[in-house]
Structures are given as structure tokens and as C-alpha cells.
Tab-separated table of C-alpha atoms in Angstrom:
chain	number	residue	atom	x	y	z
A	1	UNK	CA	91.344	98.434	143.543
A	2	UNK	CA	90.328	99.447	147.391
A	3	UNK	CA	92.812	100.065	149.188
A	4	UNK	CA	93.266	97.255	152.113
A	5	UNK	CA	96.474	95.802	154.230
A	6	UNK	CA	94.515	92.259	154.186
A	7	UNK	CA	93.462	89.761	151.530
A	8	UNK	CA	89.833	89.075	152.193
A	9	UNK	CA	87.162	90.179	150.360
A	10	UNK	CA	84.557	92.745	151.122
A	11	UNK	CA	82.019	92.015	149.183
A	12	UNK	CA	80.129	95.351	147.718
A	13	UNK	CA	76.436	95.713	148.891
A	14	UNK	CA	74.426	93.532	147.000
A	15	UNK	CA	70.431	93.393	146.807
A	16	UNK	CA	70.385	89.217	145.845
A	17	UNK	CA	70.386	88.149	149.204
A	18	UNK	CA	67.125	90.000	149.479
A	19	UNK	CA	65.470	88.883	146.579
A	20	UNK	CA	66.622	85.378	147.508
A	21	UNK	CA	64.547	85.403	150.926
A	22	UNK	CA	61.242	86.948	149.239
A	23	UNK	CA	61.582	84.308	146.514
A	24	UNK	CA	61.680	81.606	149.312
A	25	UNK	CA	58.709	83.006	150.886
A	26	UNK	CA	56.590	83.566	147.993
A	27	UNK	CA	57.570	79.713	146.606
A	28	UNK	CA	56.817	78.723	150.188
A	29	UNK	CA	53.602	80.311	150.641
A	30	UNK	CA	53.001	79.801	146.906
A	31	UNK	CA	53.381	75.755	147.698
A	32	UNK	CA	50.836	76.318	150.299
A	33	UNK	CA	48.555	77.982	148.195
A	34	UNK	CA	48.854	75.913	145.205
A	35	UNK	CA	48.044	72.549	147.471
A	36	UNK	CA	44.678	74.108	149.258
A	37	UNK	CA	43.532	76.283	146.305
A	38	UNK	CA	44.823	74.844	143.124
A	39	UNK	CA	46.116	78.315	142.050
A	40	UNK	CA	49.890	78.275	141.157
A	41	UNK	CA	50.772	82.433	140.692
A	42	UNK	CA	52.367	82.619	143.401
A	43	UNK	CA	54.472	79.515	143.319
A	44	UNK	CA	55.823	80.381	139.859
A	45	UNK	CA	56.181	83.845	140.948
A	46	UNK	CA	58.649	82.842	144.004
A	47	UNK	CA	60.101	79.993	141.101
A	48	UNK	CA	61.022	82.946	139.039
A	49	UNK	CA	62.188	85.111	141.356
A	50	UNK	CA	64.598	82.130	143.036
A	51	UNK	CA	65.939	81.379	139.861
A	52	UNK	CA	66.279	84.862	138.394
A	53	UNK	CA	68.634	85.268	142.190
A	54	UNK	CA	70.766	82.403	141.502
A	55	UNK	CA	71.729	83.606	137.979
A	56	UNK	CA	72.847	86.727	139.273
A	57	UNK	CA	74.322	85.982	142.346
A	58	UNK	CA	76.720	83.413	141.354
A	59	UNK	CA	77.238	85.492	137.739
A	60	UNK	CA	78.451	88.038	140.420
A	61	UNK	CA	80.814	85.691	142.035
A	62	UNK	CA	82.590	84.548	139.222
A	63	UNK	CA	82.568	88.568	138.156
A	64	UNK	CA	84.249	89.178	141.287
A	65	UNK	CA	86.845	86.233	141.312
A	66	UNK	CA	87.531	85.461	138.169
A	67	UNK	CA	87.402	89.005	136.161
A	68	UNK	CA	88.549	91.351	138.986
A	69	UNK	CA	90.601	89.115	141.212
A	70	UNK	CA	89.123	88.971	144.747
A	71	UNK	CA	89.537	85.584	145.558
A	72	UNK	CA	93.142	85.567	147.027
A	73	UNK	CA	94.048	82.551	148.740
A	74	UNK	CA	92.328	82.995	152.251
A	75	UNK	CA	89.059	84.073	150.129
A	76	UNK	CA	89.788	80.293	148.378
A	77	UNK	CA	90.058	78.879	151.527
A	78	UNK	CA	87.402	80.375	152.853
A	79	UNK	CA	85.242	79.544	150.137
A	80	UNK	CA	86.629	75.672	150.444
A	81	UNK	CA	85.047	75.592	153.932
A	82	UNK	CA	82.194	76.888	153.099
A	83	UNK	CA	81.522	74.192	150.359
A	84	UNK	CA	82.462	71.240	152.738
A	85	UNK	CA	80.330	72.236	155.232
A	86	UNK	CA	77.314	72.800	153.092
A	87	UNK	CA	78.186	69.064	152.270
A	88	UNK	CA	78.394	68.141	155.609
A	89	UNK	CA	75.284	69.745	156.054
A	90	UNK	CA	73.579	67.653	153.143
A	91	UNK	CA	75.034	64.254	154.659
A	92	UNK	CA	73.047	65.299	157.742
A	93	UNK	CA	69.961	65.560	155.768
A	94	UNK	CA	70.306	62.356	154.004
A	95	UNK	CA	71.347	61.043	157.260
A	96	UNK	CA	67.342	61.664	158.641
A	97	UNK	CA	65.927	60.022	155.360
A	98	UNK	CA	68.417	56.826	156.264
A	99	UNK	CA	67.405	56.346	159.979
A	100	UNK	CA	63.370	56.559	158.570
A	101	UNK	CA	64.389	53.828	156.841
A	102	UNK	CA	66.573	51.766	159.209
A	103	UNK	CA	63.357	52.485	161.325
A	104	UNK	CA	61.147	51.545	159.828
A	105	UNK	CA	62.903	48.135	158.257
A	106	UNK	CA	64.507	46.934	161.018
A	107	UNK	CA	61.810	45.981	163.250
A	108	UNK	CA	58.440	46.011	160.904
A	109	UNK	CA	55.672	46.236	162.296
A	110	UNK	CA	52.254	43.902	162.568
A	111	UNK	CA	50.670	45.868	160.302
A	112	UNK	CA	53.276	45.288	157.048
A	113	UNK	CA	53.271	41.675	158.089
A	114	UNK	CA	56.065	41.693	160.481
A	115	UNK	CA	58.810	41.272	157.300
A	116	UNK	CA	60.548	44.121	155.517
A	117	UNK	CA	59.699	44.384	152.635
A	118	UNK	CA	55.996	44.237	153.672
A	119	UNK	CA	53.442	42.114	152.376
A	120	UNK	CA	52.065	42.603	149.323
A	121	UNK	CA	55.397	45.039	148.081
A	122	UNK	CA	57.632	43.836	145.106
A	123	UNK	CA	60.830	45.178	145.243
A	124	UNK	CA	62.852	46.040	142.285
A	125	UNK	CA	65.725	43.504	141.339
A	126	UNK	CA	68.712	44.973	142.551
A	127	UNK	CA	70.492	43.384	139.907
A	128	UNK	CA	68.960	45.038	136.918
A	129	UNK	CA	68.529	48.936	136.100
A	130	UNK	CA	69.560	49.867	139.977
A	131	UNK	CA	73.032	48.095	139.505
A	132	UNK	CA	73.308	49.767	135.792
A	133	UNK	CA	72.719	53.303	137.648
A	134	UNK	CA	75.492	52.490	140.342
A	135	UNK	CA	78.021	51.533	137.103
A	136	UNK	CA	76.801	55.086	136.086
A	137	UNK	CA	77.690	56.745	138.320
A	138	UNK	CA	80.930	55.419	139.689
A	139	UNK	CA	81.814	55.557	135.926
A	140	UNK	CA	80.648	59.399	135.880
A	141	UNK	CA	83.314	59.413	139.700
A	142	UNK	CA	86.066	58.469	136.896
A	143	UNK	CA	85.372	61.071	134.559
A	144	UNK	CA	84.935	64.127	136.725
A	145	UNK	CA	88.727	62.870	138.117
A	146	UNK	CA	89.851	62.167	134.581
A	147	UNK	CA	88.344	66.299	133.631
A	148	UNK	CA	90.349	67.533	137.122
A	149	UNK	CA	93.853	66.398	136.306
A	150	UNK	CA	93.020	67.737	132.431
A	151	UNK	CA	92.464	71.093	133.881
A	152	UNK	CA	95.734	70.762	136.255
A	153	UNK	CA	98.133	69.437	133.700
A	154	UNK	CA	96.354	72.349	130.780
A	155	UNK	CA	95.131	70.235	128.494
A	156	UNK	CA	91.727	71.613	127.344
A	157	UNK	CA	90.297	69.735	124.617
A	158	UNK	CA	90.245	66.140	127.238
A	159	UNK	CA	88.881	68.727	130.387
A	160	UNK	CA	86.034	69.402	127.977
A	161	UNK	CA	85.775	66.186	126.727
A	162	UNK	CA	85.885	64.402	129.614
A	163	UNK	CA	83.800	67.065	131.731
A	164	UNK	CA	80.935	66.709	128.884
A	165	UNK	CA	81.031	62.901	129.580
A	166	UNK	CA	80.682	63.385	133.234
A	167	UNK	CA	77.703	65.383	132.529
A	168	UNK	CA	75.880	62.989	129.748
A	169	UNK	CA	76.286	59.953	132.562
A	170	UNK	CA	75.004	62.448	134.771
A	171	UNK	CA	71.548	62.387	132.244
A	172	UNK	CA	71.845	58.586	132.060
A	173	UNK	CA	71.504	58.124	135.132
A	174	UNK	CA	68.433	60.794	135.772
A	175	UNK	CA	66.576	59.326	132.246
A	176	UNK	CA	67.338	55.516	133.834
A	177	UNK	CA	65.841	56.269	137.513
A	178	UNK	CA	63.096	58.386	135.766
A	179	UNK	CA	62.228	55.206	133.725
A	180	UNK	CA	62.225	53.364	136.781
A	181	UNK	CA	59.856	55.501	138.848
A	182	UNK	CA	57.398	55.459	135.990
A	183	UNK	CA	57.414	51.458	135.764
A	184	UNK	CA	57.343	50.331	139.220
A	185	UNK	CA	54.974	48.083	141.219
A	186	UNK	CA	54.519	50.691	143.893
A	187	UNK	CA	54.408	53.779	144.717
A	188	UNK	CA	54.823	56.630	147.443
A	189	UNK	CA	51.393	56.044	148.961
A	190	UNK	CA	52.007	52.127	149.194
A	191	UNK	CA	53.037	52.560	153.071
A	192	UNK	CA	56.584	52.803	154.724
A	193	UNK	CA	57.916	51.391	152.362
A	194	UNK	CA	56.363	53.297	149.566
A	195	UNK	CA	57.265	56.533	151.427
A	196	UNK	CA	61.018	55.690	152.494
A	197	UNK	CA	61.946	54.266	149.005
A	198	UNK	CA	60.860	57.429	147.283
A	199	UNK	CA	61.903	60.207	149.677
A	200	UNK	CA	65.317	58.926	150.112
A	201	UNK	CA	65.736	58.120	146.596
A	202	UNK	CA	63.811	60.986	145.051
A	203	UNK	CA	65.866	63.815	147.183
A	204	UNK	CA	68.696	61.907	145.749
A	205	UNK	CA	67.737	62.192	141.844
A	206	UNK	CA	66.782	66.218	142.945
A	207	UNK	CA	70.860	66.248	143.968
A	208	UNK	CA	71.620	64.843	141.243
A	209	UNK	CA	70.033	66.953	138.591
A	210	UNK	CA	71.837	69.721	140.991
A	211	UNK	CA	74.789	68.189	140.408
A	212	UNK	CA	74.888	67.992	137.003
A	213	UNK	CA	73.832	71.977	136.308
A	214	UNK	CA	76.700	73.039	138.497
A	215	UNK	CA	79.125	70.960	136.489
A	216	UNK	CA	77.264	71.873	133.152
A	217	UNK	CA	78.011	75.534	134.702
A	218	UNK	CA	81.744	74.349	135.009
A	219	UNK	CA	81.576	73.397	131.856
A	220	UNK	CA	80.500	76.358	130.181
A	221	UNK	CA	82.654	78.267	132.519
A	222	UNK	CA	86.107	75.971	131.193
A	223	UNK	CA	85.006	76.472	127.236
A	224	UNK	CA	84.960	80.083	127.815
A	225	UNK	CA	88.919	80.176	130.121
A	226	UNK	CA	87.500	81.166	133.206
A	227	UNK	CA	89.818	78.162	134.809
A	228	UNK	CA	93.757	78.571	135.054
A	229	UNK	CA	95.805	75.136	135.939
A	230	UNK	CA	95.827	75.859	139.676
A	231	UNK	CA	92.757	78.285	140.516
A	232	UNK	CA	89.595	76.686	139.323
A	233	UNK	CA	87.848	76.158	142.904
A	234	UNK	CA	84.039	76.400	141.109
A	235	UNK	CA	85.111	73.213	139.246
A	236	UNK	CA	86.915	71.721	142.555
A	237	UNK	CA	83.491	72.484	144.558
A	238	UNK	CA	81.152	70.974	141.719
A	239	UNK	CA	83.402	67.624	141.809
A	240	UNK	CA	83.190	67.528	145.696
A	241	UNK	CA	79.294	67.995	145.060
A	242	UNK	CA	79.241	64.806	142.571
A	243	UNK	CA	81.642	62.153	144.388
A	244	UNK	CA	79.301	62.977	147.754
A	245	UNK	CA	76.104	62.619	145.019
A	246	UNK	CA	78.042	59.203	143.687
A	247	UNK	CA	78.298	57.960	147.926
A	248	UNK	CA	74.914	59.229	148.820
A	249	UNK	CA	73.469	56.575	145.909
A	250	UNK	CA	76.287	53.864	146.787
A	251	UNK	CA	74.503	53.988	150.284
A	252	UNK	CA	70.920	53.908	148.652
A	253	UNK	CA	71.736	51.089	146.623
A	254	UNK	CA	73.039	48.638	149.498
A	255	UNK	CA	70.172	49.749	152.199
A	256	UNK	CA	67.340	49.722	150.177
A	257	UNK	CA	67.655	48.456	147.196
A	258	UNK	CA	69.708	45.515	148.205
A	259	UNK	CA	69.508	45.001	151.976
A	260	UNK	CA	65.535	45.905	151.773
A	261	UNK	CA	64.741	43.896	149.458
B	1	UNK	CA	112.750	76.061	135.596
B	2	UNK	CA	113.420	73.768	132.811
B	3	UNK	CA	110.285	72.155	133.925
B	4	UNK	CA	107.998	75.257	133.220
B	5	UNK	CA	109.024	76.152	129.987
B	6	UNK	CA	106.006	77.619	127.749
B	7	UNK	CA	107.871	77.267	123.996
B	8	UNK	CA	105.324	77.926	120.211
B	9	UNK	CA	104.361	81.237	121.972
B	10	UNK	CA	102.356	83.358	119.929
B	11	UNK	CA	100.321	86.518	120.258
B	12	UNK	CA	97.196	86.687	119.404
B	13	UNK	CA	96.087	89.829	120.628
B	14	UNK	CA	97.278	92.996	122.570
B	15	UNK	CA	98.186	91.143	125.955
B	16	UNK	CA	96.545	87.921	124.782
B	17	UNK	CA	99.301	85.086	124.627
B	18	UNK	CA	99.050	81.372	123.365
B	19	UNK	CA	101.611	78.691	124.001
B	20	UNK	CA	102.372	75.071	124.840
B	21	UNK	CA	103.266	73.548	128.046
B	22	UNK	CA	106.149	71.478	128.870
B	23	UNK	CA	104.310	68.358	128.415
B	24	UNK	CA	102.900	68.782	124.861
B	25	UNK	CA	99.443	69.848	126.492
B	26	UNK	CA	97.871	73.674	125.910
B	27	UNK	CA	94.719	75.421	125.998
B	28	UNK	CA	94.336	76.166	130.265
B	29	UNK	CA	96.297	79.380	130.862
B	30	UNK	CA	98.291	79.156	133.776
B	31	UNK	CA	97.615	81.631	136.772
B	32	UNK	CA	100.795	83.845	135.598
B	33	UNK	CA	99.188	84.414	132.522
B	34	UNK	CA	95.469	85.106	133.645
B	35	UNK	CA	95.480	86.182	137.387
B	36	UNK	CA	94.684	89.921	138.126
B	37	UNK	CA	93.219	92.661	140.581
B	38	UNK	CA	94.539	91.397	144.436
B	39	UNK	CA	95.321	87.649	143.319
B	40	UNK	CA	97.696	88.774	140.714
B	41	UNK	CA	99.249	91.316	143.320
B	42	UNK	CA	99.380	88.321	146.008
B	43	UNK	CA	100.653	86.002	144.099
B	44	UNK	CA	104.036	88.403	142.087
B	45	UNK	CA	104.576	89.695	146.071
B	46	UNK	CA	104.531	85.732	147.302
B	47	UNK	CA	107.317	85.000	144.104
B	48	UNK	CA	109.480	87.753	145.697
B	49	UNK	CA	109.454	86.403	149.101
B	50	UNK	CA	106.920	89.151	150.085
B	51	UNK	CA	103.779	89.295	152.561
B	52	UNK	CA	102.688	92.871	152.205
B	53	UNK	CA	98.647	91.643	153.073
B	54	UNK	CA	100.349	89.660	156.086
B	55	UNK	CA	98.699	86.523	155.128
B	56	UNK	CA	101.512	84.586	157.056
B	57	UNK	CA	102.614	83.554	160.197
B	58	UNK	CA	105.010	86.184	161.573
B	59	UNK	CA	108.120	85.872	161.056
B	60	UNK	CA	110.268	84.474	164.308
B	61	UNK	CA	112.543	86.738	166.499
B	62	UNK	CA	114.488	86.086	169.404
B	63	UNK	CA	112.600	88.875	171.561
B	64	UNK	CA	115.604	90.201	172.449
B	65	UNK	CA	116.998	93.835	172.940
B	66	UNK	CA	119.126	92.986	170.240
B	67	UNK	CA	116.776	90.825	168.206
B	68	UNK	CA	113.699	92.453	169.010
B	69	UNK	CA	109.765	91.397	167.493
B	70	UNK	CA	109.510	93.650	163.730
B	71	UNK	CA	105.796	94.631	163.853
B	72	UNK	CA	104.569	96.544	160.777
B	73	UNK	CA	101.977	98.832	160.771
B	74	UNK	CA	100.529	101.200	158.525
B	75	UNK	CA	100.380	103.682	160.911
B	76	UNK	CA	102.006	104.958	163.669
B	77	UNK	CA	101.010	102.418	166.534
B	78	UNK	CA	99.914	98.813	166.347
B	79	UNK	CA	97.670	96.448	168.505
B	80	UNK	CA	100.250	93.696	169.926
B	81	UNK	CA	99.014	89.832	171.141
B	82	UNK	CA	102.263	88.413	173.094
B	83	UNK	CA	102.136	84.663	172.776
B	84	UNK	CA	105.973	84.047	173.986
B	85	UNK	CA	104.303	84.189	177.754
B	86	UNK	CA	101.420	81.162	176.762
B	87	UNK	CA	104.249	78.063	176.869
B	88	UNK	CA	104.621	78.699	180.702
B	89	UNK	CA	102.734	76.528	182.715
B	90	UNK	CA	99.939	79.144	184.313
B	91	UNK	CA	99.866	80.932	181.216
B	92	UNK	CA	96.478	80.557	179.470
B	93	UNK	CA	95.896	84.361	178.279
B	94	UNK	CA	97.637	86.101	175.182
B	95	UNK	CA	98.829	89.679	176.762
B	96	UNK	CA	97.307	92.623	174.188
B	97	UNK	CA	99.410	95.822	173.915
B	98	UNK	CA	99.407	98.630	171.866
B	99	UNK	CA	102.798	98.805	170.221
B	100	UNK	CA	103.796	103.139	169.578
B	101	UNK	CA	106.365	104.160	167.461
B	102	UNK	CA	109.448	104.945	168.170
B	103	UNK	CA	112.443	102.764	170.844
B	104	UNK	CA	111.269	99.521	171.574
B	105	UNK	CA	108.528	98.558	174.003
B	106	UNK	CA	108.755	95.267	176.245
B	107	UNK	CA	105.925	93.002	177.105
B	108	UNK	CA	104.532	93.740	180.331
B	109	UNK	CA	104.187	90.081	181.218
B	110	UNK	CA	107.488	88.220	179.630
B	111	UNK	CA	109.782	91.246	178.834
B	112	UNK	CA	109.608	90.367	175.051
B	113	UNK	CA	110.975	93.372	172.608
B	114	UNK	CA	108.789	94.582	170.327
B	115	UNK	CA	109.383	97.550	167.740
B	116	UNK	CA	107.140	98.921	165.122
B	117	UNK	CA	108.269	99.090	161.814
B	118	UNK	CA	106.763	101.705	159.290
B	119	UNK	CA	104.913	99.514	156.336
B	120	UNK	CA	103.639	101.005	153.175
B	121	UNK	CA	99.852	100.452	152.355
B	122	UNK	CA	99.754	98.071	149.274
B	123	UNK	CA	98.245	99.395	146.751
């Protein structure tokens, strides 16, 4: 153990960070590429390379905390900030995709018709498969609850149970929306409209899928003990991640789907 | 703690240990069972009452000759920040001071005691 007078962690050198940037240019440039010359090597290289860095920088972190002890309770706090501030950050984004749409549908212009939603656009029902997908998920906000206080009172068979249902909602909801994209009226070319509907809502399905591989990590991570009754921050951060997931829809649903239609 | 009791504990394996919690449930260990490396050593120091990685406020002294500031330090002198001088009404700076060993030195602004205190490195 080094020998330090404070409890923060210095993390050892580490060549991820490194990989992580080339594998952002090369997907990058490799998007780039792919579009103009229909050749995807480099894409799939940078793919590769991203995901091969995320396996084995967070396999490092949970070396580091949960097999040799480094995160202390100023690391966990540090680590707490960190993780509400990347939300923070992600509630700005969404926020950008929100006023497009507020934009766009408040004051249409001539050329939709002057009406939101424009001429010639048929919106989905509310009241069918997008009102099923908000049950989802608010159900899938009472599970991931229901799996925290099983971890905190050390009961393991309902965390994993109740974790694993989290996570199958989590699939309903992506296989739902999927079937939705594939049977609607319009699509992302059709316009504003077109282009609003399926940013906003298709960055949200990309969070979600996010979302449910960090708690399937969790997951994993609780079968095998990493998680004691009152350290077990990766799960705390993946549950943040979902509940601002289950809002981010909750505000889809009434704007577009319901107010825009 | 009547509250905490861990009772059907078993062994399974050289410091490997199974049992159920007060409430019937089982299966999480509990941070005394599992912690290690600089968490484990944080949290037996925190049972005892300890801060040896000085995660904590300091603790409160009069300032006095007779109740003088206890600054540890690893070594033989110590940086000092005097914050009894910021409550005063012009007061927006903290005074820095290094802090030798040896009698007690006094803030150069308020007059506050200070005295270092020898402080073993935690291993």
C-alpha cells in the first residue's frame, strides 16, 4: 500500500486514456470516411478500439476500488460528483434537442401549413404503444428502487431479482420503440417534424440502451459480491443514470408525443 | 449492538465467512466483512474515533496559551491557514504560516497558539 497521510487516490499511470482519444478520432474520421467513400475500416477500427478502452478502463476501476481498496470516502464522493455532473451535462444536451422542438412547434411556419403538426404528418396516438413505454419505464423507476434497498438491507437473491427485472423492462421498452420506428407514417426526412421527433427521441433510445449495459454491468458485478450493504456507488451511479433516462422520456412523451400532436 | 447481530455464521473458506443478518436477509457482505487496502484502514481508524488521513474538520481549540491549536505533521514543520482572524469585519484573507517544531508559535495577525504535534505516517 503507498504510503500517503491523505485518502485520495493517485491513480497509477495508465495508457486507456490514450487509446480512448485515438479511438475517437479514428471513429470520427472513420464516420467521415464511411459517408463520402462508402468504406467502413476505419470506422470499425476506431469502434473496436473505443470499446476494447471502455472494457479496460472501467475493469481497472472496479480493480482499484473494489479489490485493492482505493475508494475511501472522499474518492466516493468525489466520484458522486463526478457522476451528477456528467448528468447535468446530459440534461444540457437534451435540453438543445427540446428548444429545436419548442422552436420549431411553437410558431410553425408557412411552409408546414402554419399548424404543428404540419400538414400532411400523422402523429402517433399518444395513447397506444407511447403510453405502454412510459408504464415501462416508470415501472422499470420501481424496480431499480426495489434492487437498491435489497442491496442495503443484504438480501441478494431480490437485488438480483429485482435488478434483472429492471433490466428486461429496460429491453421492453428498446424492442417496443424499435417496433415503433419501423411502423410509422413518417420519417426523419419528413421535415421539422420528421427531424425533431427522431433526434430527440432516438438520442433518447441510444441512453437508454446505455442505461441498461451499465446496470446489466451492475448486475453482473452484484452476482459475483463486488457490492457490500453500504459501498456499492457503481450500482448508486447506474440508478441515477436510469431515473434521469425514465425523466428525459417523461418529458418526450408530454412535448411531443402528446402536446405535438 | 443488538441490532447488528450476524448469528448461522459459518466458514466456508480460509477468511471467507457466511452468515445471516438481523433481519432474516443474507447474501450482501457487509463492508466489515469485505472492505480492504485504505478503505478498510479508514474505516477500523473512523470506529476508534481516529483521523490519521485527516479527512475531518480539525478539531476545535480555544487558541489559547493554555489551550493552544494541536497541528500534526509528519514532519518537523507544518504549513498553517489561520481562519480565527476571518470573523472580524475587514478580515477577508486566511493568514498562511509555517508552523516549526518545538514551543508554540502565535498567529501574526490574531495571536492564536498554535503547536505542532509529531504524527506517525499511516501505514
Amino acid at each position: 500500500m503507498a504510503h500517503q497521510v491523505h485518502a485520495y487516490h493517485m491513480v497509477d499511470p495508465s495508457p486507456w486514456p490514450l487509446t480512448g482519444a485515438v479511438g475517437a478520432l479514428l471513429l470520427t474520421s472513420g464516420l467521415a470516411i464511411w459517408m463520402h467513400f462508402h468504406n467502413m475500416t476505419l470506422l470499425t477500427l476506431g469502434l473496436i478500439l473505443l470499446l476494447l478502452t471502455m472494457y479496460q478502463w472501467w475493469r481497472d476501476i472496479v480493480r482499484e476500488g473494489t479489490f485493492q481498496g482505493h475508494h475511501t470516502p472522499p474518492v466516493q464522493k468525489g466520484l458522486r460528483y463526478g457522476m451528477i455532473l456528467f448528468i447535468t451535462s446530459e440534461v444540457f444536451f437534451f435540453l438543445g434537442f427540446f428548444w429545436a422542438f419548442y422552436h420549431s412547434s411553437l410558431a410553425p411556419t408557412p411552409e408546414l401549413g402554419g399548424c404543428w403538426p404540419p400538414t400532411g404528418i400523422t402523429p402517433l396516438d399518444p395513447f397506444e404503444v407511447p403510453l405502454l413505454n412510459t408504464a415501462v419505464l416508470l415501472a422499470s423507476g420501481v424496480t431499480v428502487t426495489w434492487a437498491h434497498h435489497s442491496i442495503m438491507e443484504g438480501h441478494r437473491k431480490e437485488a438480483i431479482q429485482s435488478l434483472t427485472l429492471t433490466i428486461l423492462l429496460g429491453f421492453y421498452f428498446t424492442f417496443l420503440q424499435a417496433m415503433e420506428y419501423y411502423e410509422a407514417p413518417f420519417t426523419i426526412a419528413d421535415g421539422v417534424y420528421g427531424s425533431t421527433f427522431f433526434v430527440a427521441t432516438g438520442f433518447h433510445g441510444l441512453h437508454v440502451i446505455i442505461g441498461s449495459t451499465f446496470l446489466a454491468i451492475c448486475l453482473l458485478r452484484q452476482v459475483l459480491y463486488h457490492f457490500t450493504s453500504e459501498h456499492h456507488f457503481g450500482f448508486e451511479a447506474a440508478a441515477w443514470y436510469w431515473h434521469f433516462v425514465d425523466v428525459v422520456w417523461l418529458f418526450l412523451y408530454i412535448s411531443i408525443y402528446w402536446w405535438g400532436s | 449492538d443488538p441490532d447488528d447481530i450476524i448469528t448461522q455464521i459459518e466458514m466456508l473458506d480460509e477468511g471467507w465467512w457466511r452468515g445471516v443478518g438481523p433481519d432474516g436477509e443474507y447474501g450482501i457482505p457487509t463492508d466489515e466483512e469485505q472492505a480492504t487496502g485504505l478503505e478498510k484502514v479508514i474505516m477500523k481508524a473512523m470506529k476508534q474515533g481516529e483521523d490519521p488521513f485527516n479527512m475531518m474538520k480539525p478539531k476545535h481549540y480555544a487558541g489559547s496559551k493554555a489551550d493552544p491549536h494541536l497541528v500534526p505533521s509528519i514532519t518537523n514543520k507544518r504549513i498553517v491557514g489561520c481562519c480565527v482572524c476571518v470573523g472580524e469585519e475587514d478580515n477577508t484573507a486566511v493568514v498562511w504560516f509555517w508552523l516549526h517544531e518545538g514551543e508554540a508559535q502565535r498567529c501574526p495577525s490574531c495571536g492564536s497558539h498554535y503547536k505542532l504535534v509529531p504524527h506517525e505516517l499511516p501505514h
